[in-house]
Coordinates of C-alpha atoms in Angstrom, one line a residue:
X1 CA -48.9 176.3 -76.9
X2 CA -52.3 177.5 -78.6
X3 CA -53.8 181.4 -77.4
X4 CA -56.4 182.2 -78.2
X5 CA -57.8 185.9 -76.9
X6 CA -61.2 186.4 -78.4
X7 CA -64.3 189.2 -78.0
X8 CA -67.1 189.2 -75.8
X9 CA -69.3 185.7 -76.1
X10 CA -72.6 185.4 -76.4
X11 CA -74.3 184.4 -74.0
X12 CA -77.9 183.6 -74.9
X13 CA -79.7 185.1 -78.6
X14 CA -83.3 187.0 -77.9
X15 CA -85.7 185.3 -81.0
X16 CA -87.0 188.6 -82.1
X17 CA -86.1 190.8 -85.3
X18 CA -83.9 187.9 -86.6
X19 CA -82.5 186.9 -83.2
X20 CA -80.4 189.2 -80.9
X21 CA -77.5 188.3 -79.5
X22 CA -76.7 189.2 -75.6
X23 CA -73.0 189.3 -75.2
X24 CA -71.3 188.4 -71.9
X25 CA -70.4 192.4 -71.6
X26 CA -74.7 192.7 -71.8
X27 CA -74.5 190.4 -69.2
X28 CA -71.6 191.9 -67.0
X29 CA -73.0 195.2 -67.1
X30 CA -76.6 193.9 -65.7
X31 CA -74.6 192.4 -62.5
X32 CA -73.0 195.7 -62.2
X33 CA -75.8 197.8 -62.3
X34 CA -77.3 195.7 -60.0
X35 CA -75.1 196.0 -57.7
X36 CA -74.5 199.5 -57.9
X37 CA -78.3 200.3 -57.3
X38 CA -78.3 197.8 -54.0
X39 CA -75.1 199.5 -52.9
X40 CA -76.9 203.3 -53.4
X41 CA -80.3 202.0 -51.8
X42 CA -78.4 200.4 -49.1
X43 CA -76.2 203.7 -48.4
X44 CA -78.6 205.8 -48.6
X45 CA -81.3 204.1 -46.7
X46 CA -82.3 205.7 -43.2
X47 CA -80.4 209.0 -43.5
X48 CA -80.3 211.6 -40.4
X49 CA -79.3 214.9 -40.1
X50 CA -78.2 214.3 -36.1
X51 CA -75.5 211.1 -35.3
X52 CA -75.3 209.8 -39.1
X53 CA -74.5 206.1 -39.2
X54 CA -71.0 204.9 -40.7
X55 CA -72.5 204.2 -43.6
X56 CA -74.2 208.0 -43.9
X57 CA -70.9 209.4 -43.6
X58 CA -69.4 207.0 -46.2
X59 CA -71.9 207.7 -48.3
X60 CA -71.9 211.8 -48.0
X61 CA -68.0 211.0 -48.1
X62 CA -68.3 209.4 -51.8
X63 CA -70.7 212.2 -52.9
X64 CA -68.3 215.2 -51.7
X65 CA -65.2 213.3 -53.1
X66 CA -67.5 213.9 -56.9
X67 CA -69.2 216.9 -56.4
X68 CA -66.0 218.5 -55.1
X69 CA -64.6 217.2 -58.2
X70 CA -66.7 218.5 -60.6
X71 CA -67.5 221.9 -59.1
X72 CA -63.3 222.3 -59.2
X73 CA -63.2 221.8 -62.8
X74 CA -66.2 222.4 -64.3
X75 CA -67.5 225.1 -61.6
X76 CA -70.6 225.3 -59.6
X77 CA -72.9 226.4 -62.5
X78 CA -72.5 222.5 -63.3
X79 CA -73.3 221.2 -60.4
X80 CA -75.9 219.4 -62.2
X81 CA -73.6 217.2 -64.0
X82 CA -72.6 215.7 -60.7
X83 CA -74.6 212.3 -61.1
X84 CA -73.5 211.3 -64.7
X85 CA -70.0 212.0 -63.4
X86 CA -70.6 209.6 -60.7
X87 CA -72.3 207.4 -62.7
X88 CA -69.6 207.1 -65.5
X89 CA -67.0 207.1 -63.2
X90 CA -67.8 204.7 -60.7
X91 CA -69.4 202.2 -63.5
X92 CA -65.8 202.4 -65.5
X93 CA -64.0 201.2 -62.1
X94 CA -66.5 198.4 -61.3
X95 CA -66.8 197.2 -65.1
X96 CA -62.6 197.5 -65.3
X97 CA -62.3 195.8 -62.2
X98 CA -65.0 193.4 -62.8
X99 CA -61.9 191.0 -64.0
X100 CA -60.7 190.2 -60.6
X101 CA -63.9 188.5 -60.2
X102 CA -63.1 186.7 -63.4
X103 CA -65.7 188.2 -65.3
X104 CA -64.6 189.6 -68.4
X105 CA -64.3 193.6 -68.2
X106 CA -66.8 196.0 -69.6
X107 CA -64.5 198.2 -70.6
X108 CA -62.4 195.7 -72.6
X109 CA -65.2 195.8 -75.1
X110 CA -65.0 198.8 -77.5
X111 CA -68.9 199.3 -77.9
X112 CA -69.0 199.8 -74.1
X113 CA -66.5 202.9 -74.5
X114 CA -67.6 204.1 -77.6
X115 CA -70.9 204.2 -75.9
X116 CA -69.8 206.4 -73.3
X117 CA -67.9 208.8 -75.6
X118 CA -70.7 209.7 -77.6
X119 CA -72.9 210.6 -75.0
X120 CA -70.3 213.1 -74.2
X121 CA -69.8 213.7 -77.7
X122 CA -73.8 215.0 -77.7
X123 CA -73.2 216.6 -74.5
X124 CA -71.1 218.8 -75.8
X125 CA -72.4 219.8 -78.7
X126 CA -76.4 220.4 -77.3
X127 CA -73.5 222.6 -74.5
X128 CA -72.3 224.7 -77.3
X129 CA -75.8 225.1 -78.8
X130 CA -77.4 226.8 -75.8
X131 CA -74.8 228.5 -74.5
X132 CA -73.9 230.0 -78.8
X133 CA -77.3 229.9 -80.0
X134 CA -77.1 227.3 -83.6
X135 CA -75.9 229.4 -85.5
X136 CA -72.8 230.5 -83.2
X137 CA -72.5 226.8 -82.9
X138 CA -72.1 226.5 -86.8
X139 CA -70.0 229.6 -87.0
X140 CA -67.4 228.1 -84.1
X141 CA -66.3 225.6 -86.7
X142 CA -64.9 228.5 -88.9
X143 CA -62.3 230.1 -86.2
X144 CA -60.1 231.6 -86.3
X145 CA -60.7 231.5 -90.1
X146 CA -62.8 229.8 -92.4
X147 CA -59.9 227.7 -94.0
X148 CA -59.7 225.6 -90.9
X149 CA -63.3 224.2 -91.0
X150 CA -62.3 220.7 -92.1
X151 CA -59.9 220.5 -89.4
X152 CA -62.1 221.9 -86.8
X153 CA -64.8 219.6 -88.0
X154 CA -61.8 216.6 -88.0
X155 CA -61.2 217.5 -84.5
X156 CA -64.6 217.3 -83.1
X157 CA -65.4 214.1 -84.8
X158 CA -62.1 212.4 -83.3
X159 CA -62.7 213.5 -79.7
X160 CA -65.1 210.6 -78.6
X161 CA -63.4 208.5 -81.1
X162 CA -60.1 208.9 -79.1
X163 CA -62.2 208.9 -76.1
X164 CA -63.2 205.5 -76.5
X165 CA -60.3 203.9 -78.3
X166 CA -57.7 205.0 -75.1
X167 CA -59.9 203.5 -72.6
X168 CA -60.7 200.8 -74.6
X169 CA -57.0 199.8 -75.2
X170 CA -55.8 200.3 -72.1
X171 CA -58.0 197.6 -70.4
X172 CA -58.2 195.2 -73.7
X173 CA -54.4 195.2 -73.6
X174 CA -54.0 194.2 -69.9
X175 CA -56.8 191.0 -71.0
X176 CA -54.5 190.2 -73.6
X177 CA -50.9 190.5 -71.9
X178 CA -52.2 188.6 -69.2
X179 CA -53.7 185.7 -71.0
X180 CA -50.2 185.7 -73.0
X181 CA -48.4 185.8 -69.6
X182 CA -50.3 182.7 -68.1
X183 CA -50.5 180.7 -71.0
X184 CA -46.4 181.0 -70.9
X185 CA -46.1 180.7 -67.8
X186 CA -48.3 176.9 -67.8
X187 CA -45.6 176.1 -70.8
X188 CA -42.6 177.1 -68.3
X189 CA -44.4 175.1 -65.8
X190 CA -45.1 172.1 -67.8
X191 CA -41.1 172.2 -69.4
X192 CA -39.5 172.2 -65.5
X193 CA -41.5 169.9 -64.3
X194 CA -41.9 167.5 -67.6
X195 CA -38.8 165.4 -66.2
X196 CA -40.5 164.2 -63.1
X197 CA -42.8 161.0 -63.5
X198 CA -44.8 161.8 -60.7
X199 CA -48.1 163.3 -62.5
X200 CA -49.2 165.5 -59.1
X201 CA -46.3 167.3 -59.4
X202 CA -46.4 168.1 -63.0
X203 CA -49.6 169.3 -63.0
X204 CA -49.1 172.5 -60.2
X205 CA -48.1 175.6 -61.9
X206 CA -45.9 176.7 -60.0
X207 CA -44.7 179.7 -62.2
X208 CA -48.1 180.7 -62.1
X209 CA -48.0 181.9 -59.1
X210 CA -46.7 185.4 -58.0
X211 CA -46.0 187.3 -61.4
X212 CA -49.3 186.7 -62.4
X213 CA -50.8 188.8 -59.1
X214 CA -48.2 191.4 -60.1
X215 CA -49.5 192.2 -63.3
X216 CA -53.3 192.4 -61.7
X217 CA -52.5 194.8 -59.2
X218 CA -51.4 197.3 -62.1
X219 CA -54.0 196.2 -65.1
X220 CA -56.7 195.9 -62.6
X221 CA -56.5 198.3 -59.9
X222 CA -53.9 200.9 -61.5
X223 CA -55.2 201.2 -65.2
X224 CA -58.9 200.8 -64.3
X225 CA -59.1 203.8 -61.7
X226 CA -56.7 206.1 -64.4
X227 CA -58.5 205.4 -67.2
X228 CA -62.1 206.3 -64.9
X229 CA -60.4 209.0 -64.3
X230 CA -59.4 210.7 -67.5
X231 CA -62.4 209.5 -69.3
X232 CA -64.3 211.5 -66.7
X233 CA -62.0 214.0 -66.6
X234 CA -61.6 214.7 -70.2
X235 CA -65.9 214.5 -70.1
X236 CA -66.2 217.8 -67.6
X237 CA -63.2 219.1 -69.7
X238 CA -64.8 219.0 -73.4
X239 CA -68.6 219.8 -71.6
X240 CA -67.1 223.4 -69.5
X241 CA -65.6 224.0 -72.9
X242 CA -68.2 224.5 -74.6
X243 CA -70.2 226.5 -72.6
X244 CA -67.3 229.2 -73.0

């Protein structure tokens, strides 16, 4: 039984600066965003204060669901954050989900989530520089007392790092289980029904069937909406923070 669980392929190479390679993740992420901007023109499209249509109020549902979010943790002088919220959130469920189409997930790739933390990682810091001034900024590294300054400088350096490397594990891990899972289950299949001469019969997999479903629901509906979750939840957290 050979398994092989590899990166993201490339899909197609660029012929500028030495040739640039597209990944399938590159590629992913363009469906996505596609589809996320038909989905917003389409919800949005015709909006009425008097007798909103269904998909108004689903719409004015999905942005109160966010907004009611954010304002709860971060408070209403944040309100502008709102969108990027929305934005990270609902494109690390789509791109985590992405799988049951049988794409590969976005998330699964680490540059994808790595991505995403640093843009909090600079969120937080331009945060603490207009809410301290730059030189409270520098001077927050030194409490309580100046000894800790390597640590404090440790710890701000690791937060996107272990940002990315949770989300990124989470979803990479479900790829690789369930290729592992299949590819043992096709062995299992092709051991029972080795013995029978009929070739039909031999080649259903039947033990592919039914654990395999299992595992999606929780790697693909379960992991991708908790890790959206705490990766935009931990976003608002670190942001509100440093405005204190």
């Amino acid at each position: 039984m050979n398994i092989e669980v590899n990166g993201p392929k490339i899909v197609f190479t660029i012929p500028i600066f030495g040739g640039i390679n597209v990944t399938e993740t590159v590629v992913n992420s363009w469906y996505i965003m596609a589809f996320i901007v038909i989905m917003s023109i389409y919800l949005t499209h015709g909006l009425r204060v008097k007798k909103p249509s269904k998909k108004q109020v689903v719409a004015e549902k999905l942005y109160l669901m966010i907004h009611n979010l954010v304002t709860d943790v971060m408070g209403k002088k944040f309100e502008n954050f709102v969108p990027y919220i929305g934005a990270l959130f609902t494109l690390s469920i789509l791109g985590s989900l992405s799988s049951l189409l049988g794409m590969r997930p976005l998330t699964a790739d680490l540059s994808t989530t790595l991505g995403w933390a640093l843009i909090t990682f600079m969120m937080v810091q331009i945060t603490n520089i207009r809410t301290n001034g730059f030189l409270g900024y520098l001077k927050s590294f030194t409490q309580p007392v100046a000894l800790l300054t390597p640590l404090n400088l440790i710890s701000e350096v690791a937060n996107p790092i272990s940002m990315a490397f949770r989300h990124f594990g989470n979803v990479a891990s479900g790829v690789v289980i369930t290729s592992l899972v299949y590819s043992a289950l096709a062995a299992l299949s092709n051991f029972v029904l080795g013995f029978i001469p009929n070739d039909f019969i031999k080649s259903i997999p039947i033990f592919q069937v039914g654990l395999p479903a299992i595992l999606s629901i929780y790697f693909d509906l379960f992991t991708s909406f908790l890790q959206a979750y705490i990766i935009s939840m931990l976003t608002m957290v670190f942001v509100s923070s440093a405005a204190e």
